[in-house]
Coordinates of C-alpha atoms and ligand atoms in Angstrom, one line a residue:
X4 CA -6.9 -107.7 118.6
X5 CA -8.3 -104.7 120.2
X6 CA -9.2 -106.0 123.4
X7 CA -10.3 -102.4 125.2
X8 CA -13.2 -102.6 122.2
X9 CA -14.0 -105.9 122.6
X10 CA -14.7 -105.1 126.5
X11 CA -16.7 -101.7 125.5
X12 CA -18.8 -103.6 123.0
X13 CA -19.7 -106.3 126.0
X14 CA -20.6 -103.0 128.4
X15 CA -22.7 -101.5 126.1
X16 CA -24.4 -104.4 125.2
X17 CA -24.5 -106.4 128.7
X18 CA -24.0 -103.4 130.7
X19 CA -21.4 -104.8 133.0
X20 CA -17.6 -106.1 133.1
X21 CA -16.4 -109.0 131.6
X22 CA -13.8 -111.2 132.1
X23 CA -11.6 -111.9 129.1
X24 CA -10.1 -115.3 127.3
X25 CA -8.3 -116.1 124.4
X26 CA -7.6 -119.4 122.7
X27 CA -5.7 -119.8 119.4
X28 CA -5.6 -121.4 116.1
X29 CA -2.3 -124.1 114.9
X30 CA -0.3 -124.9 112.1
X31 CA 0.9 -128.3 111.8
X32 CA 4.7 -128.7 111.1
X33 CA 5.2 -131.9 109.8
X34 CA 3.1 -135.4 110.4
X35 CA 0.0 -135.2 108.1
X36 CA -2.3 -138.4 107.6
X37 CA -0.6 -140.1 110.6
X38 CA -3.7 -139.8 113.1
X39 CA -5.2 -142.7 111.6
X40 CA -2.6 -144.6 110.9
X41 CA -1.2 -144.4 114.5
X42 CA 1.6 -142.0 113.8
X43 CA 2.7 -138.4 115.2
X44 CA 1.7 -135.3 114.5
X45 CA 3.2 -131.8 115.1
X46 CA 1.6 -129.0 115.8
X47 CA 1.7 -125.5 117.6
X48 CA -0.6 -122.9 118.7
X49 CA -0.2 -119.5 116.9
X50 CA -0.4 -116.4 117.6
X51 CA -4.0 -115.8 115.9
X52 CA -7.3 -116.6 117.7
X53 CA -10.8 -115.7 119.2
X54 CA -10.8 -113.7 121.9
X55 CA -14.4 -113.7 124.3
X56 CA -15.0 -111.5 126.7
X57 CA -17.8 -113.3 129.1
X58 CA -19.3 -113.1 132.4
X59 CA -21.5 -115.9 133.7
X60 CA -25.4 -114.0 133.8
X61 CA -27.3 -116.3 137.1
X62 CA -29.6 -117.5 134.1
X63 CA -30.1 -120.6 131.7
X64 CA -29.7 -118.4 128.8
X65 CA -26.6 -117.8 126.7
X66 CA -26.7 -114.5 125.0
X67 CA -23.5 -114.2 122.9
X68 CA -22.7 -111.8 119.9
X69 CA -20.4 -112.2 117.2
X70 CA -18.0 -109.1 116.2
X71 CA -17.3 -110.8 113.4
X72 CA -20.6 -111.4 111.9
X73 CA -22.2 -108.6 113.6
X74 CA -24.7 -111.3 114.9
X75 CA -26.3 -112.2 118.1
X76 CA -28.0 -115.2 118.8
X77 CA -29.2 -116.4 122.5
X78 CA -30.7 -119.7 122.9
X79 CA -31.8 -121.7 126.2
X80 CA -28.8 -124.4 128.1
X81 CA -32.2 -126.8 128.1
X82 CA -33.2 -126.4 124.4
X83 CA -33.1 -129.3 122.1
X84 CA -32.7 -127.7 118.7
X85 CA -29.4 -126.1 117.7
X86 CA -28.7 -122.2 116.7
X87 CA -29.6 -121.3 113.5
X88 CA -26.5 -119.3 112.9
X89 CA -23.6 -121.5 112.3
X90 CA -21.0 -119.9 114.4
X91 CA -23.6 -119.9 117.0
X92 CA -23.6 -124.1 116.9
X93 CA -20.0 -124.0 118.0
X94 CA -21.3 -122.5 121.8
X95 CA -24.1 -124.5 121.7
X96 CA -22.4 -128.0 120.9
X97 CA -19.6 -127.4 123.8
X98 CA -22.6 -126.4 126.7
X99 CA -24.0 -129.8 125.5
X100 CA -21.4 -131.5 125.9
X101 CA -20.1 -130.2 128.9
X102 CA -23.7 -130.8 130.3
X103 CA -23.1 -134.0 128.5
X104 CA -20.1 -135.0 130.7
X105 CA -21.6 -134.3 133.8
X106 CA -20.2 -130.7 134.2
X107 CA -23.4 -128.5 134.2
X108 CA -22.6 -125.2 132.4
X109 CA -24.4 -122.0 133.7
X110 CA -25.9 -119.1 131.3
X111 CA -23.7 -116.2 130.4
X112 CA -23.6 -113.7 128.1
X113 CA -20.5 -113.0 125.9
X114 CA -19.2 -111.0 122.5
X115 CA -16.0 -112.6 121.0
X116 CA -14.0 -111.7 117.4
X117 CA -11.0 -113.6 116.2
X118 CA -8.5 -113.3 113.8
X119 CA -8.0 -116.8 112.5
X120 CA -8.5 -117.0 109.1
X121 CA -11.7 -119.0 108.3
X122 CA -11.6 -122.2 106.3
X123 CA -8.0 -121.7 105.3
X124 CA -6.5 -124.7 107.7
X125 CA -5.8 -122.9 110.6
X126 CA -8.3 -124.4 112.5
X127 CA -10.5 -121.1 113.4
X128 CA -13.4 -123.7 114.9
X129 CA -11.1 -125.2 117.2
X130 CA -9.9 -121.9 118.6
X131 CA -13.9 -121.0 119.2
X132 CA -14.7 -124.5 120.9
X133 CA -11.5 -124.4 122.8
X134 CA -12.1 -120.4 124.4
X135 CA -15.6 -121.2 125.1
X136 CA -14.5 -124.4 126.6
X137 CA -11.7 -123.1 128.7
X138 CA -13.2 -120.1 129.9
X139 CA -16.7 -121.9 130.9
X140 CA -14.2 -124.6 133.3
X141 CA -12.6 -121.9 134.9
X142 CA -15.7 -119.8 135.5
X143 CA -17.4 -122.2 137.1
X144 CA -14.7 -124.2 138.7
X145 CA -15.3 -127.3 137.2
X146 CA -11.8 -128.6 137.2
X147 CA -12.4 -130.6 133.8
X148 CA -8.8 -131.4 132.4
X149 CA -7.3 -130.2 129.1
X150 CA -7.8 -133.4 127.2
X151 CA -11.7 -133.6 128.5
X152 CA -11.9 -130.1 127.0
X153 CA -10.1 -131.2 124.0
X154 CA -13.0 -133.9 123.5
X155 CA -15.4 -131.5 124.0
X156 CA -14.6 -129.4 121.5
X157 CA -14.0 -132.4 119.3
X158 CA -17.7 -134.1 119.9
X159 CA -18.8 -130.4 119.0
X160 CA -17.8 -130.9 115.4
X161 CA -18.9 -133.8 115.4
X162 CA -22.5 -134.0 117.0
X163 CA -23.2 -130.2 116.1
X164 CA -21.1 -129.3 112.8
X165 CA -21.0 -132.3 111.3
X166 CA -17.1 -132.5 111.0
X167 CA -15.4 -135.6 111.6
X168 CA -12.3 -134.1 112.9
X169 CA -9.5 -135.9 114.8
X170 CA -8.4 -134.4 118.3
X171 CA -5.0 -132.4 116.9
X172 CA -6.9 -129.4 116.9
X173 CA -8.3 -128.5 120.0
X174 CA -5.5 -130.2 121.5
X175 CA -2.8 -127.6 120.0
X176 CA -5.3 -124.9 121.2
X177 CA -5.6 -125.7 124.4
X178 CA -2.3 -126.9 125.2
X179 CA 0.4 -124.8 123.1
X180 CA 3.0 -123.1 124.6
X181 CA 5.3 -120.5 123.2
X182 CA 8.4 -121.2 121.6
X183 CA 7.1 -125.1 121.4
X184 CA 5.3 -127.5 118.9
X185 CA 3.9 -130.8 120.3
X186 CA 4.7 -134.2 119.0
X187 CA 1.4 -135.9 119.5
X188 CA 0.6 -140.0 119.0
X189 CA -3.4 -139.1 118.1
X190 CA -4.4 -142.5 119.4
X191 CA -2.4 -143.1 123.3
X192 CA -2.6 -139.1 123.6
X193 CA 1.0 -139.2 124.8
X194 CA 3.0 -135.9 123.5
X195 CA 5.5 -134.2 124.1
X196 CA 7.0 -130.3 123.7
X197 CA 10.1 -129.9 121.7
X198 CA 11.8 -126.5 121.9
X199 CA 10.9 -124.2 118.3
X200 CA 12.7 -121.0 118.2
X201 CA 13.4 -120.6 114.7
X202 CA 15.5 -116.9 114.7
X203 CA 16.4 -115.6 111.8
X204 CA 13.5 -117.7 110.4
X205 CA 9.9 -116.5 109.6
X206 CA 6.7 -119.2 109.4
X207 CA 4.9 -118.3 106.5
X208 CA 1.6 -120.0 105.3
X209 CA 0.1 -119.1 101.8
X210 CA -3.1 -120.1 101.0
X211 CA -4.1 -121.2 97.2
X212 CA -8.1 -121.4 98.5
X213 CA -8.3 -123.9 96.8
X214 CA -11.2 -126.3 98.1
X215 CA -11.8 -129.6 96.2
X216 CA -14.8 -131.4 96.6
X217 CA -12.9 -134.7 95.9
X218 CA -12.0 -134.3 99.3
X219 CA -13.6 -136.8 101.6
X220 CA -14.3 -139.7 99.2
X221 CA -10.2 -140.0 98.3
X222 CA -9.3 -139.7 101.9
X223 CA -11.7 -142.6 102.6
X224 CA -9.8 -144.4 99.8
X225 CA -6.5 -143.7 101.7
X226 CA -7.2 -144.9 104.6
X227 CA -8.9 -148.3 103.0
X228 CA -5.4 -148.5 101.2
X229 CA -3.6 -148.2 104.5
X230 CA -5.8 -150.7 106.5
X231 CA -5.0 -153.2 103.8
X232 CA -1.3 -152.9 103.8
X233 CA -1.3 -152.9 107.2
X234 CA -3.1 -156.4 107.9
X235 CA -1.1 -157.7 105.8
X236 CA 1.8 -156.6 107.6
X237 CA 0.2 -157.5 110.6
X238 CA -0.2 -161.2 109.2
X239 CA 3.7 -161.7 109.4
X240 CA 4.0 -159.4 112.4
X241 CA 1.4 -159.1 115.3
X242 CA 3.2 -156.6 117.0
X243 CA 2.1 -154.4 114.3
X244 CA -1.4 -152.4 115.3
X245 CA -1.4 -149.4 113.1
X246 CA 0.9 -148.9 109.5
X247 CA 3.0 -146.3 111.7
X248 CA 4.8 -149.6 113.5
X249 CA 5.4 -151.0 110.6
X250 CA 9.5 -150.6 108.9
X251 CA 10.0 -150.4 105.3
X252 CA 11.4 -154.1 105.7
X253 CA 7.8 -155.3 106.7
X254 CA 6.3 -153.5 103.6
X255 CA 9.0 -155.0 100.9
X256 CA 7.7 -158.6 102.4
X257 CA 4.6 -158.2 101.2
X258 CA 5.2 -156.1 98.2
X259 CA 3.7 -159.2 96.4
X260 CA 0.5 -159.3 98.0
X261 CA -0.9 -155.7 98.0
X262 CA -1.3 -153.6 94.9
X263 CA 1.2 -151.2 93.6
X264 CA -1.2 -148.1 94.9
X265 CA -1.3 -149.6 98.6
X266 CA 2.2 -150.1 98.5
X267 CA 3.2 -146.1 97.4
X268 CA 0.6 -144.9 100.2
X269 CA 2.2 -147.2 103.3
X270 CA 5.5 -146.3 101.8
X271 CA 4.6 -142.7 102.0
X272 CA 3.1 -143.0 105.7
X273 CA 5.9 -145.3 107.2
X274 CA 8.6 -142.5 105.7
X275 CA 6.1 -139.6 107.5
X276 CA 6.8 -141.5 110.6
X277 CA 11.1 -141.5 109.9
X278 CA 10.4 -137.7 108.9
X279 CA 8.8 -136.8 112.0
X280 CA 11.8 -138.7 114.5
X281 CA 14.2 -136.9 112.2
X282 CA 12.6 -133.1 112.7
X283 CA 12.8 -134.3 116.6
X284 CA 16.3 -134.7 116.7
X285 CA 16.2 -131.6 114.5
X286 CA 14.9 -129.4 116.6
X287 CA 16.6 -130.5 120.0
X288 CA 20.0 -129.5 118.1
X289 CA 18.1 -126.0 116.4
X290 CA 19.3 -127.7 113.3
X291 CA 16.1 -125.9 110.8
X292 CA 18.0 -126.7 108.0
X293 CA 17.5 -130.6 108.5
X294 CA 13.6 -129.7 109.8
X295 CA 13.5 -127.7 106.2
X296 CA 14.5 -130.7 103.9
X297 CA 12.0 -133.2 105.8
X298 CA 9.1 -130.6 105.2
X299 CA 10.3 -131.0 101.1
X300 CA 10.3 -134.2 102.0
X301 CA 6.7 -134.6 103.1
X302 CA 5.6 -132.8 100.2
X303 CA 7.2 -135.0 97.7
X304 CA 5.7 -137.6 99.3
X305 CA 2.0 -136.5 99.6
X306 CA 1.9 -134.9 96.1
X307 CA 4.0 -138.8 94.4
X308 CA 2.8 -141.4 97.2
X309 CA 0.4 -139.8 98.8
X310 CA -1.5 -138.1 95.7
X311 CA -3.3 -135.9 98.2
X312 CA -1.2 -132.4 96.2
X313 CA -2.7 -130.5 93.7
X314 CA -1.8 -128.0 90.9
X315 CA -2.0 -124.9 93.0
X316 CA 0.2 -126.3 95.8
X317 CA 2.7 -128.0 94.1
X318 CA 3.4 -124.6 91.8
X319 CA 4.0 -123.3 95.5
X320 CA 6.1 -125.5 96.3
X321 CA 8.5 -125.6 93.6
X322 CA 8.4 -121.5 93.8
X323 CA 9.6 -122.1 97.6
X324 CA 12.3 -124.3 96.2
X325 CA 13.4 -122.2 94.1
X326 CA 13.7 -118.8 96.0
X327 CA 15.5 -120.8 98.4
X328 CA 12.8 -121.3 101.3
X329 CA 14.0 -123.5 103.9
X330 CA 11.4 -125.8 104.1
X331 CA 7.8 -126.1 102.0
X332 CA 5.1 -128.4 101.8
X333 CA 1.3 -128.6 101.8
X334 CA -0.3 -127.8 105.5
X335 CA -3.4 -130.2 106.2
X336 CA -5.3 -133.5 104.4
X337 CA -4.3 -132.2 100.9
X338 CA -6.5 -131.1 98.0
X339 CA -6.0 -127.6 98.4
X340 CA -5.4 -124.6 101.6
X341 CA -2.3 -123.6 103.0
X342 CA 1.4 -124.4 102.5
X343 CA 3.3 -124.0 105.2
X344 CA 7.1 -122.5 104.5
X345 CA 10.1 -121.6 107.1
X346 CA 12.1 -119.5 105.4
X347 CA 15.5 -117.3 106.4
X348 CA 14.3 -113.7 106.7
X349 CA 16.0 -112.1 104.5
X350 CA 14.9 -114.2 101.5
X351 CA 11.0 -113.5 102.9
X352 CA 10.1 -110.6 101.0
X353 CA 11.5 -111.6 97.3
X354 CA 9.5 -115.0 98.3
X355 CA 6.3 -113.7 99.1
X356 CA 6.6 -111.1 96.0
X357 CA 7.3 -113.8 93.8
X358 CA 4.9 -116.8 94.9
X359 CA 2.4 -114.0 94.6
X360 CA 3.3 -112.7 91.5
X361 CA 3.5 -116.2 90.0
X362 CA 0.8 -117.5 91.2
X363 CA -1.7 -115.0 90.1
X364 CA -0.3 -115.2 86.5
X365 CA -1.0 -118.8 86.6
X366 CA -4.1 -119.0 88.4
X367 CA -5.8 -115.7 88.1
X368 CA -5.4 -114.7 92.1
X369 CA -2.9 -114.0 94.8
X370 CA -2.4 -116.5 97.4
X371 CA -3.4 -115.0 100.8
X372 CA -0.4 -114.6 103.1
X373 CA -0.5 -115.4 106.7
X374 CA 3.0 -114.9 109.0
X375 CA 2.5 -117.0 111.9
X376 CA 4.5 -117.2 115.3
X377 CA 4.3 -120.1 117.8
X378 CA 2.4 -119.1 120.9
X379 CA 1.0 -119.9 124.1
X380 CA -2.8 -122.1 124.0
X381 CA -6.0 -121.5 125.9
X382 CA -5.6 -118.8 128.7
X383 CA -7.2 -115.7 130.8
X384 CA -6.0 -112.8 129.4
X385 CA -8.3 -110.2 131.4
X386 CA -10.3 -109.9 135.0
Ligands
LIG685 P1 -11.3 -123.8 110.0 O1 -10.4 -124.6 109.1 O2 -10.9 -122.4 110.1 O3 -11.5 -124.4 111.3 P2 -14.1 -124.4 109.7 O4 -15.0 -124.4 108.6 O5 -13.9 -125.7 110.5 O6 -12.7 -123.8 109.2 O7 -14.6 -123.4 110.8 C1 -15.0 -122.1 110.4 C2 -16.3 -121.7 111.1 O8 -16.0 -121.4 112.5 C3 -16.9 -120.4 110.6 O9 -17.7 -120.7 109.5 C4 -17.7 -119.9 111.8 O10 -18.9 -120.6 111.9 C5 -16.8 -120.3 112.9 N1 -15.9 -119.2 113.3 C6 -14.5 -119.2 113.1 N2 -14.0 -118.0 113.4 C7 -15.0 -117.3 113.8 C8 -15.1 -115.9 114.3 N3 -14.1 -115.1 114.4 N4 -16.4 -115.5 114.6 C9 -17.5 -116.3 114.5 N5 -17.4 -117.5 114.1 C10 -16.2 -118.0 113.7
LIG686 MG1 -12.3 -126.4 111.6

């Protein structure tokens, strides 16, 4: 990102100097469809994001221009009816919801870009609630802590974007540190950093853009599926609040009582959970190789258990498997967008060349490519 630009635009638009923030995007490296089911997930920040350069402006007015979109849109902190422009509702929703909270934001004025990839699973609308977020606490000294800002950035989908997202996002953005992915329980909010330095490795996502409409209405259907299989579980064994507690023991005992399709998708979340403890270990010994075989692993099970796969990403996968990638498997709720592969370096360009290659003979387009490298979260990166 071109940051000197970024400032000049802000001067010749605002006329003065302002100060400059970053926050970034995330991948998720194993742990997918745990959040509701009281399980792990693990992500890191990445070295993509949106960049703002802002400077509070002694008004009530927010005046903010997108690179991007070569937009600008300026709307009042009082106002009732959200921005028009869609990229504008993100700044909106998080001055709201600061307000919201208590924490009174101020006018400023502000031009931002990013490099996030849009829509492809990278989570470019967490990056934009999290700078805006971070950088409007530490303007005005407001002292509002990471997970508040998390949640504010999370209400903002969901009171002003109408997504129903879970917390992961923001939460990578805001609190990713280089060389580190976060184990995170979505439900007690406890996590956890455990060391990622994959050398002689290279994080590669590739991204079908695929986007089916089927979507929401299965996932619903999941998560029924899971609630069921887990109260009966929970009948023999109270200790057992979500379907992550529960062993493979439990579900065998009442094998009986739920339907064969309940049964695959508990079996598939309760070996998610073993997955994720075994990349932990993993990755505290720098064994990649083990973290590799669970990401297979994942995939198997949300493309046979799971059913969440589709055409497109399971003809990446099986390319990845055979060109010898480390690890592969679908990124996200399923359905389509990214997999996510860790592969040796020296096998990365044949790879790429021949997922592409493949790919478009089969489906008519290239995947996109996106390299990705574990980086810090929210932070100033400029006076
Ligand atoms: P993602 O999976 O990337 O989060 P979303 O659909 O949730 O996809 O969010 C994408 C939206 O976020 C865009 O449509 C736009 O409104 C906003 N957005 C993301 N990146 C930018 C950017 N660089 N500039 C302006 N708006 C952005
Ligand atoms: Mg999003």
């Amino acid at each position: 990102m071109d940051l000197q630009q970024l400032q000049r635009t802000f001067e010749a638009r605002f006329g003065q100097h302002g100060a400059l923030y970053t926050s970034p995007g995330r991948i998720n490296l194993i742990g997918e469809h745990t959040d509701y089911n009281g399980g792990f997930v693990f992500p890191g920040a990445i070295d993509k994001g949106i960049y703002a350069c802002i400077r509070l402006n002694g008004t009530s007015t927010v005046r903010a221009y997108s690179v991007d979109y070569d937009d600008y849109c300026e709307f009042g902190l009082h106002e009732e009816d959200k921005p028009q422009a869609a990229w504008a509702r993100y700044l909106f929703g998080v001055c709201r919801e600061m307000d919201k909270r208590g924490f009174a934001p101020s006018g400023f004025d502000t031009v931002f870009a990013g490099d996030v990839p849009l829509g492809a699973g990278l989570s470019s609308s967490a990056a934009l609630e999290s700078v805006f977020a971070f950088a409007l606490n530490d303007l005005l000294h407001l002292n509002i802590d990471k997970f508040e800002l998390a949640r504010i950035g999370q209400s903002t989908e969901h009171n002003y974007c109408g997504v129903k997202c879970g917390i992961m996002d923001q939460f990578a953005s805001l609190f990713g540190q280089a060389g580190h992915l976060m184990r995170l329980n979505c439900t007690t909010m406890e996590f956890e950093y455990f060391p990622f330095n994959p050398v002689g490795y290279k994080v590669v996502l590739l991204d079908t853009a695929v986007k089916h409409e089927l979507a929401s209405s299965a996932y619903n259907k999941r998560r029924e599926s899971c609630e069921n299989a887990c109260a009966h579980i929970a009948a023999k064994h109270p200790d057992v609040k979500f379907l992550s507690d529960a062993t493979m023991e439990m579900l065998n005992e009442v094998k009986n009582e739920i339907n064969t399709e309940d049964y695959k998708r508990a079996e598939y979340v309760i070996g998610e959970k073993q997955r994720v403890l075994e990349v932990c270990d993993a990755l505290k010994k720098g064994d990649y190789e083990t973290v590799g075989k669970c990401m297979y692993g994942t995939h198997q099970g949300m493309s046979k258990l799971y059913e969440v796969s589709c055409e497109e990403l399971d003809f990446l996968n099986d390319i990845a498997k055979e060109c010898g990638v480390t690890g592969s498997r679908v990124m996200g709720g399923g359905f389509g967008g990214c997999t996510i592969n860790l592969i040796e370096e020296a096998l990365y360009e044949p790879f790429i060349a021949t997922a592409k290659q493949k790919f478009a003979e089969e489906f008519g387009h290239d995947p996109k490519v996106y390299e990705v490298t574990i980086s810090d979260g929210a932070r100033k990166i400029g006076e």
